[in-house]
XYZ file of C-alpha atoms in Angstrom:
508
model
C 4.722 23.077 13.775
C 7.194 25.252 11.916
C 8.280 26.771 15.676
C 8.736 23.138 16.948
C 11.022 22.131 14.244
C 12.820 25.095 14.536
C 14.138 23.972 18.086
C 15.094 20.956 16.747
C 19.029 22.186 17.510
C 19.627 24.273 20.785
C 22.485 26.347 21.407
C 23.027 28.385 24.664
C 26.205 30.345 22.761
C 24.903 34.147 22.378
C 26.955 34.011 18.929
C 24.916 31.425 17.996
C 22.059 33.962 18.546
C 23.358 36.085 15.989
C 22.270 33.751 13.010
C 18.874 32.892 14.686
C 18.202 36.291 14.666
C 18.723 36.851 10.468
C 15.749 34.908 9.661
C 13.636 37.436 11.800
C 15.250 40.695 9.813
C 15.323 39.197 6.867
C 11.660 38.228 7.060
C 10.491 41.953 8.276
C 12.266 42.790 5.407
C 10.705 41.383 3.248
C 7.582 41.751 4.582
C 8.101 45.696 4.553
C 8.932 45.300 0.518
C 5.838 43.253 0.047
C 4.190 46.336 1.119
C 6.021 49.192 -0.483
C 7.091 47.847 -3.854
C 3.457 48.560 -5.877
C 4.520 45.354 -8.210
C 4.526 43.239 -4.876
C 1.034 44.559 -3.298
C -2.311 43.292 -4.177
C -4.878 45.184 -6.210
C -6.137 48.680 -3.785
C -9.450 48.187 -2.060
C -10.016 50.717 0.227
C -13.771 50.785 -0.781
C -16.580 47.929 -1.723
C -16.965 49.554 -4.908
C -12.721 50.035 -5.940
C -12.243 47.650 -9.134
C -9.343 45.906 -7.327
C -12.144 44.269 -4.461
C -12.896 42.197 -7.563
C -8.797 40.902 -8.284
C -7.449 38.882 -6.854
C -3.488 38.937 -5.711
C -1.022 36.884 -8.103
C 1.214 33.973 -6.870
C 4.492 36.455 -6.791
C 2.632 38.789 -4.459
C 1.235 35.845 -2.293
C 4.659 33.811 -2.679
C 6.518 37.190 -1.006
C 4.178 37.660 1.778
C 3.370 34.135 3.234
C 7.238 33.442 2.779
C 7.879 36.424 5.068
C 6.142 35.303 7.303
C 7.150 31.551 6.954
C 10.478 32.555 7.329
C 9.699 35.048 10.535
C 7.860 31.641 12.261
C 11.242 30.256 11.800
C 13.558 33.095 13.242
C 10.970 33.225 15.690
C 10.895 29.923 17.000
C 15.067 29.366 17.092
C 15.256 32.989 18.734
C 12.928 33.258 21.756
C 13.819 29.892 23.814
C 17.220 30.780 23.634
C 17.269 34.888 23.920
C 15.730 34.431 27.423
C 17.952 31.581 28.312
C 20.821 33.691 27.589
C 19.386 36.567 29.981
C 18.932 34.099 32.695
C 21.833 32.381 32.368
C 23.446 35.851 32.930
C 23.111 35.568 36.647
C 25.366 33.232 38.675
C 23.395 30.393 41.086
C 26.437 30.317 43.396
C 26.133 33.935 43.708
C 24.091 35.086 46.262
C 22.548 38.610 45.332
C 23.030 37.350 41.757
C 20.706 34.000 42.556
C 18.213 36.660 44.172
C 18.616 39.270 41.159
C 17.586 36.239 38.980
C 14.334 35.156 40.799
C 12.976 38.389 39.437
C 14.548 37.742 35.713
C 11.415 36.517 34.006
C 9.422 39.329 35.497
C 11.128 42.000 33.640
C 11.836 40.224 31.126
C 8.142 39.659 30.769
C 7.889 43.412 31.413
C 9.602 44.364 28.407
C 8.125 41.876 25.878
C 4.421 43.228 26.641
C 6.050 47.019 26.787
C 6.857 46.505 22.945
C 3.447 45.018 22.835
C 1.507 48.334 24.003
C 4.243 50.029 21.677
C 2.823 47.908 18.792
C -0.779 47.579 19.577
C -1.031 51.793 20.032
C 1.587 53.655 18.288
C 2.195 51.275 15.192
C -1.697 50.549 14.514
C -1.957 54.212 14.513
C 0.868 54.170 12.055
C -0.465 51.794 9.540
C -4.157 53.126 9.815
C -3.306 56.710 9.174
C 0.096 56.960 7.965
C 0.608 53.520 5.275
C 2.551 50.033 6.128
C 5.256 50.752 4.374
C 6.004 52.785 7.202
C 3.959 50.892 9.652
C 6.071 47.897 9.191
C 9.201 50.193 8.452
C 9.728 51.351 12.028
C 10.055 47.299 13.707
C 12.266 46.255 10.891
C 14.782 49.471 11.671
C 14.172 48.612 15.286
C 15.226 45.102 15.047
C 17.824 45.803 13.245
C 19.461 48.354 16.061
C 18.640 45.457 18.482
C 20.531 43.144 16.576
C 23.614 45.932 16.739
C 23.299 46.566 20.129
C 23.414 42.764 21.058
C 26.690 42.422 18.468
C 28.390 44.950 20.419
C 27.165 43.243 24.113
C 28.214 39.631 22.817
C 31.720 40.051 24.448
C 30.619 40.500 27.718
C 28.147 38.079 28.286
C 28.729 34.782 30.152
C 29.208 32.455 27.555
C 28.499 28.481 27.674
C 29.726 26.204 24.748
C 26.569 24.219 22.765
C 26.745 21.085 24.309
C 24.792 19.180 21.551
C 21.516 17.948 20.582
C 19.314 17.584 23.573
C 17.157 15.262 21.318
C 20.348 12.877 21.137
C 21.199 12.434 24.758
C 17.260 11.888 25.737
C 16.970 9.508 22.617
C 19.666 7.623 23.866
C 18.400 7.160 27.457
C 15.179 5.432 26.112
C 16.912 3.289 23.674
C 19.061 2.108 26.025
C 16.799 1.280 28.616
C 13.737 -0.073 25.852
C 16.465 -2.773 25.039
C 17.038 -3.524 28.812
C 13.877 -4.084 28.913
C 13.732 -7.769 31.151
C 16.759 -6.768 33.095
C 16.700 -5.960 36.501
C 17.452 -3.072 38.343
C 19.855 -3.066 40.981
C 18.787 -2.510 44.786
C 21.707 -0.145 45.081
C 21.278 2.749 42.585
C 25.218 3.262 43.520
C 25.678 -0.148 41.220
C 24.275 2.025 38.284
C 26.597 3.441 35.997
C 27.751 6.872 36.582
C 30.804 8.885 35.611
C 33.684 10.411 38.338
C 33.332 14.327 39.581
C 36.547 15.149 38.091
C 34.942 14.655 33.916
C 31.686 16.483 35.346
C 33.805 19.090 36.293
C 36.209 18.815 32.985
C 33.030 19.671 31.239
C 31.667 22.103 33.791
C 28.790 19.943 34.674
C 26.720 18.920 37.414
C 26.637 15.721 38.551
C 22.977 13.683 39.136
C 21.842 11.318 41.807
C 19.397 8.613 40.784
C 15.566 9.241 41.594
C 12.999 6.730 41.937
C 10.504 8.275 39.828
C 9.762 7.047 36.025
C 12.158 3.996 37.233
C 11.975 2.386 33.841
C 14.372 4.558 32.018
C 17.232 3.704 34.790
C 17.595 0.001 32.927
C 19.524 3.030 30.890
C 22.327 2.731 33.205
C 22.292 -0.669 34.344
C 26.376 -1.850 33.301
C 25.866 -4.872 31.190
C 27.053 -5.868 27.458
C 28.791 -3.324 24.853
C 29.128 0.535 26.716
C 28.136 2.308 23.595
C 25.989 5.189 24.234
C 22.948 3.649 22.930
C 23.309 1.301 25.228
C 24.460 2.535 28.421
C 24.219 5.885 29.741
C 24.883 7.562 32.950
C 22.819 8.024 36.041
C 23.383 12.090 35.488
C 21.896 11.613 31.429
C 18.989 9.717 32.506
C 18.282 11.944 35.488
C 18.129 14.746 32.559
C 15.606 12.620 30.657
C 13.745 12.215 33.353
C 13.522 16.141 34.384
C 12.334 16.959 30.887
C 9.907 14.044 30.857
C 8.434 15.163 34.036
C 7.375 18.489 32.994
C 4.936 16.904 30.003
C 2.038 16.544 31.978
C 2.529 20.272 33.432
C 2.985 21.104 29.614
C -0.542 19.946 28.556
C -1.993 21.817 30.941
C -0.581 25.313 29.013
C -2.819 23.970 26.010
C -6.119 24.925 27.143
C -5.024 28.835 28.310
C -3.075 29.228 25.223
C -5.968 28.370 22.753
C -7.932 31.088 24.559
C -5.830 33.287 24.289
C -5.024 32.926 20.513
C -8.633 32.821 20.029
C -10.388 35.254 22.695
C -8.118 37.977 21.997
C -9.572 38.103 18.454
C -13.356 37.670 19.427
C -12.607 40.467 21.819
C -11.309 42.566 19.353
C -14.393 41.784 16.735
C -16.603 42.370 19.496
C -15.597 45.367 20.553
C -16.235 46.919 16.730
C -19.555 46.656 17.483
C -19.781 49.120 20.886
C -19.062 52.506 20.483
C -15.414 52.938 20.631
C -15.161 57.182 20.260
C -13.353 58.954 23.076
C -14.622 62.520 22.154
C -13.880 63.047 18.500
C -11.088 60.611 18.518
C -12.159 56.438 17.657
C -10.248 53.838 19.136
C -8.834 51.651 16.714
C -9.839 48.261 16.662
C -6.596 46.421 17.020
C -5.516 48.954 19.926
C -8.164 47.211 22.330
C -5.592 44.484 23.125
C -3.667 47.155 24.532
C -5.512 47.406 27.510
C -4.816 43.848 28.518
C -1.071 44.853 27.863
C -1.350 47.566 30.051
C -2.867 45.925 32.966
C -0.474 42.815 32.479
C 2.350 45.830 32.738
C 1.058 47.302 35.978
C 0.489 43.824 37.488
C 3.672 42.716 37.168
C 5.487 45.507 38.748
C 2.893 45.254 41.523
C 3.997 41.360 41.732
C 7.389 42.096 41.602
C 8.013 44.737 44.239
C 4.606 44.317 46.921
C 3.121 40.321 46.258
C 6.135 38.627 46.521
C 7.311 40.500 49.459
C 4.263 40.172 51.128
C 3.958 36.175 50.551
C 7.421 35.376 51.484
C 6.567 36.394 55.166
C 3.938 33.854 55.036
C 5.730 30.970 52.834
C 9.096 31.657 53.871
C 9.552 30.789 49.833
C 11.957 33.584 48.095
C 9.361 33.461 44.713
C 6.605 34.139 47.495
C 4.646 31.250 45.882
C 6.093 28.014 44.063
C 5.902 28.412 40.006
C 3.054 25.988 39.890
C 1.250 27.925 42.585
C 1.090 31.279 40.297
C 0.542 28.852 37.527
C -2.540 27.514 39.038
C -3.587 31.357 39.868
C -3.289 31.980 36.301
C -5.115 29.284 35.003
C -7.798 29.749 37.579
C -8.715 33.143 36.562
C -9.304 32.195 32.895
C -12.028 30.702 34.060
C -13.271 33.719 35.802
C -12.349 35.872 32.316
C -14.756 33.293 30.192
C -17.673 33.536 32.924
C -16.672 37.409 33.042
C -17.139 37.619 29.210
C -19.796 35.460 28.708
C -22.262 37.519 30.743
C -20.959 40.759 29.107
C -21.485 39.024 25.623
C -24.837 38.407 27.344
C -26.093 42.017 27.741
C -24.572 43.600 24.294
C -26.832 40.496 22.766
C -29.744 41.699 25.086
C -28.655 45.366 23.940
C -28.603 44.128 20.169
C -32.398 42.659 20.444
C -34.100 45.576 22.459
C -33.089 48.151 19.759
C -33.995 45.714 16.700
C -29.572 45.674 15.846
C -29.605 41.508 15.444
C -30.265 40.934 11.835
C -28.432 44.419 10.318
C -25.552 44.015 12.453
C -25.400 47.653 13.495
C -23.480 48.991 16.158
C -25.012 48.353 19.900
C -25.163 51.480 21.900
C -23.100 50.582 24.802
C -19.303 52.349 25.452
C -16.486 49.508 24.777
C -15.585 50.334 28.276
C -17.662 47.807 29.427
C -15.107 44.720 28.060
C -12.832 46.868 30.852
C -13.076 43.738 33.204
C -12.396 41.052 31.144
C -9.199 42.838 29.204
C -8.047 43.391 33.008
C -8.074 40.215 34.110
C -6.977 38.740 30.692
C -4.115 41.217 31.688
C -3.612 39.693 35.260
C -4.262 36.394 34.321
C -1.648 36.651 31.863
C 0.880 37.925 34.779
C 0.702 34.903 36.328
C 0.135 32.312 33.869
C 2.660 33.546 31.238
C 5.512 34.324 33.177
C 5.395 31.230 35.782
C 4.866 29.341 32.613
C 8.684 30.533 31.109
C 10.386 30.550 34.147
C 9.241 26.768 35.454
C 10.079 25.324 32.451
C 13.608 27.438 32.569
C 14.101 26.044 36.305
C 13.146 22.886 35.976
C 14.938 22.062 32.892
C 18.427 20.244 33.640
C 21.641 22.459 33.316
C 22.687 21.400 29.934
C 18.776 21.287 28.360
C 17.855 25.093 29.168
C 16.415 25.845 25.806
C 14.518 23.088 25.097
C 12.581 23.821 28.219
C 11.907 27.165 27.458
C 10.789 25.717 23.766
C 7.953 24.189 25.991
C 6.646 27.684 26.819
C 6.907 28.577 22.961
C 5.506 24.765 21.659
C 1.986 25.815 24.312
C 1.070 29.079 22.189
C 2.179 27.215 19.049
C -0.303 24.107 19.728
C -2.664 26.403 21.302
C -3.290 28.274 18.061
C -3.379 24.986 15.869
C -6.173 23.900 18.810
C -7.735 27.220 18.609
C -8.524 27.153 14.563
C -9.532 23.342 15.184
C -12.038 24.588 18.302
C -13.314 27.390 16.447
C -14.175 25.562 13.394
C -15.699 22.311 14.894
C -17.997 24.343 17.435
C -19.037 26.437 14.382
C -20.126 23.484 12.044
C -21.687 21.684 14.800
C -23.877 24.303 16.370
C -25.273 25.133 12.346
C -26.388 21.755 11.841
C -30.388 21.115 11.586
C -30.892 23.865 10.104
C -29.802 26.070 13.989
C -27.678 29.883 12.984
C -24.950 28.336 14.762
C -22.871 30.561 17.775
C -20.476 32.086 15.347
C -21.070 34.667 13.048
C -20.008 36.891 10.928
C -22.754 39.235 12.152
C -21.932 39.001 15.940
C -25.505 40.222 17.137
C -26.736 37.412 15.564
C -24.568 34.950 16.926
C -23.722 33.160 20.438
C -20.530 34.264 21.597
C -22.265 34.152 24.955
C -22.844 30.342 24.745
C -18.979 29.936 23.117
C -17.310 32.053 26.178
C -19.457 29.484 28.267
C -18.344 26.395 27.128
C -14.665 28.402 27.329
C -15.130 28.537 31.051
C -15.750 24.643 31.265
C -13.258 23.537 29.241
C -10.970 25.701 31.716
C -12.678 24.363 34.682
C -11.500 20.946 33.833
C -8.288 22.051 32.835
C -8.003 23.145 36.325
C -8.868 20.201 37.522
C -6.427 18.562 35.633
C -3.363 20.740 36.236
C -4.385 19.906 40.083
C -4.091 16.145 39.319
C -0.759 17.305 37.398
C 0.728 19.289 40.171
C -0.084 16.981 42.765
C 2.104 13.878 41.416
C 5.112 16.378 39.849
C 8.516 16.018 41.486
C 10.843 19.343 41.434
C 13.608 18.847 39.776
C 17.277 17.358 41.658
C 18.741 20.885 43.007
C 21.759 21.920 43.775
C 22.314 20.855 47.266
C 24.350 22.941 50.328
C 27.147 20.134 50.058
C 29.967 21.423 47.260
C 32.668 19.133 47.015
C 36.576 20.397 46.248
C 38.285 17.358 44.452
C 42.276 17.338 44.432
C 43.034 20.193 41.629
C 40.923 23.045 43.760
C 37.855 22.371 41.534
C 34.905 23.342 42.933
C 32.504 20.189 42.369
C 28.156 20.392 43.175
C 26.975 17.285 43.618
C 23.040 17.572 42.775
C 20.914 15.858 45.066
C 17.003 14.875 45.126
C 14.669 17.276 46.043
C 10.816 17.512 46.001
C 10.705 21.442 46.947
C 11.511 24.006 45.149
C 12.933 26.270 48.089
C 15.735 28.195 46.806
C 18.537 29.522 49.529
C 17.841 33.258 49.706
């Protein structure tokens, strides 16, 4: 919730970035003190039998360390929906090679976020197994802070768009407005609806909005009668923008179910790979590095998407994305369903492994190579390549001109509700299946438990998540686009006004 609140006031000004991104250095700070500074670090306990495994750490060391990383959620969530909206607003629509330079924006951009993954999962876990964390978390906190340089010195020569307010305002206004117009009637002519002249869009540097039909209650917003303060009437362009944001709810609670697996499965792969034989050689794999391999094949997938998919599809769809957003979404969320089934019969033989040399009540290591949770990290990885990025970039397009960072702060509010959802899923399916007396399906000895049953019930709840995002995608209405007609009003100003569209064809 901390990430949600955070977003509470958007800017889209990169200098604005520049005090978003203190919280996040001055948390890895921190966090790097907390484990240097002996006074600040807990009791050692490297071994069972160490007399610090029997202290406990003080409120000043547990204080420093959850308030690092209290005050990284924060810098976190006021940095990411607007450092990508920044990139992407880089690229100029009215351009054409820009507007086809930016179609493949949130692939690389992607790209680069799960390259410092690998980085992070490999080389630092390497780091703070071996080396110490002082170090281990030494390196990131000198690397963000040479990011946060190198973006000082770029801020001059990005394209630069003034905050233009609370996005939470404007939409609260548009449903105030029309929840106290509640018995009046709407005009047959949605030109009769209230609606400023191009010349202040283009004052502002705005576009302007023609009325839709859908979610017709909130344009009572604009209907001209008593007082014209703006909690009580609002334009046809400011209720078009509620409506946009609206829209993309339903397409928003489908992101819940693939998120929670995520923030969950990644960790039950992890725990489950510590029991298979992880040596290559003389030379162990550690633990946390196993996510590494879904970065990697996320990593080649993209490129492959990028440069030979969309290519390919384009001939078929005539569509300059190759597929819509909601198409790749759907692919995404599709193949979680095939990772759960995938993982669930793999869980099934280590179990069968575990039983047939007598491993289930010691817990011992089952002798199968961790190469055999290959699959499922790859198609976590591909999964991922589809789900992830669509997921940023539809709720980038689709959001209205002036509202780009709150919908990116969708993409960021799924994996923040998906990991509340994921501790509430883990827990509940744990205390039910232990009651009458039954060992339950999660364990802290894995060959005794049921992961196999839990990746099962994973796949259904996906199923009917896909089944659900079909019902979403079938009544969702693209966003108003810019259409081909650009108006030129007296002063040479070049006006767009934005018509209603159901496709999201872009001109190539």
């Amino acid at each position: 919730m901390v990430l949600w609140i955070s977003k509470v006031t958007l800017f889209l000004d990169p200098r604005e970035e520049v005090g978003r991104l203190a919280p996040l250095l001055w948390g890895m700070c921190t966090l790097t003190l907390a484990v240097s500074i002996p006074s600040l670090k807990p009791p050692s306990c490297s071994h069972p039998n160490d007399p610090g495994c029997n202290e406990s750490a003080s409120s000043l060391q547990l204080g420093v360390f959850f308030g690092a990383l209290y005050v990284l959620a924060i810098g976190t969530g006021g940095t990411k929906p607007n450092i990508s909206t920044i990139g992407a607003d880089q690229f100029d629509d009215f351009e054409p090679k820009e507007r086809a330079h930016k179609l493949s924006f949130f692939n690389w951009w992607m790209f680069s976020i799960f390259f410092g993954t690998l980085f992070a999962n490999t080389f630092l876990v390497y780091i703070q197994d071996n080396v110490g964390w002082s170090l281990g978390y030494g390196l990131p906190t000198l690397g963000l802070a040479i990011s946060i340089i190198i973006f000082l010195v770029g801020t001059p020569y990005y394209r630069h768009k003034a905050p233009s307010g609370s996005p939470f305002t404007r939409m609260a206004r548009v449903i105030v407005a029309a929840l106290r117009k509640w018995t009046v009637p709407l005009p047959n002519d949605p030109k009769e609806l209230h609606e400023l002249d191009l010349e202040e869009y283009s004052k502002k540097h705005k576009f302007r909005i023609d009325s839709t039909p859908s979610l017709r209650f909130l344009n009572k917003a604009a209907v001209k009668l008593g007082p014209n303060t703006p909690w009580m009437l609002c334009s046809v362009t400011q209720v078009e923008e509620t409506k946009q944001m609206l829209r993309m709810i339903p397409i928003l609670f489908a992101t819940f179910i693939p998120s929670t697996m995520v923030a969950q499965v990644h960790t039950l792969f992890i725990k489950q790979g510590t029991t298979l034989n992880r040596k290559i050689g003389h030379f162990e794999i550690p633990p946390a590095s196993l996510v590494a391999f879904v970065t990697l094949s996320m990593l080649i997938f993209v490129v492959i998407y990028d440069r030979f998919f969309v290519m390919f599809m384009r001939r078929w769809t005539h569509n300059p994305r190759g597929i819509t957003l909601l198409q790749r979404m759907g692919l995404g969320i599709l193949l979680h369903i095939l990772i759960m089934s995938t993982a669930s019969l793999t869980e099934r033989r280590r179990l069968s492994v575990a039983k047939d040399h007598g491993l289930v009540e010691n817990g011992g290591q089952v002798p199968l190579t961790i190469f055999i949770l290959i699959p499922q990290f790859v198609l976590m990885g591909i999964a991922d390549g589809f789900l992830e990025v669509a997921k940023i970039e539809f709720f980038y397009d689709q959001a209205p001109e002036g509202m780009k960072s709150l919908g990116t702060s969708y993409s960021m509010t799924s994996l923040g509700i998906g990991n509340f959802l994921s501790s509430f899923l883990l827990r509940t399916v744990s205390n039910i299946t232990e009651r009458n007396g039954h060992k339950g399906w999660i364990l802290n000895n894995l060959n005794a438990s049921h992961l196999d049953y839990y990746y099962a019930f994973f796949a259904i709840l996906n199923f009917l998540n896909f089944i659900y995002f079909l019902v979403a995608n079938k009544f969702y209405v693209y966003k108003v686009e810019a259409s081909e007609s650009i108006e030129v009003v007296g002063d040479g100003r070049a006006m767009v006004n934005l018509r209603a569209s159901k496709h999201e064809e872009l001109e190539s």
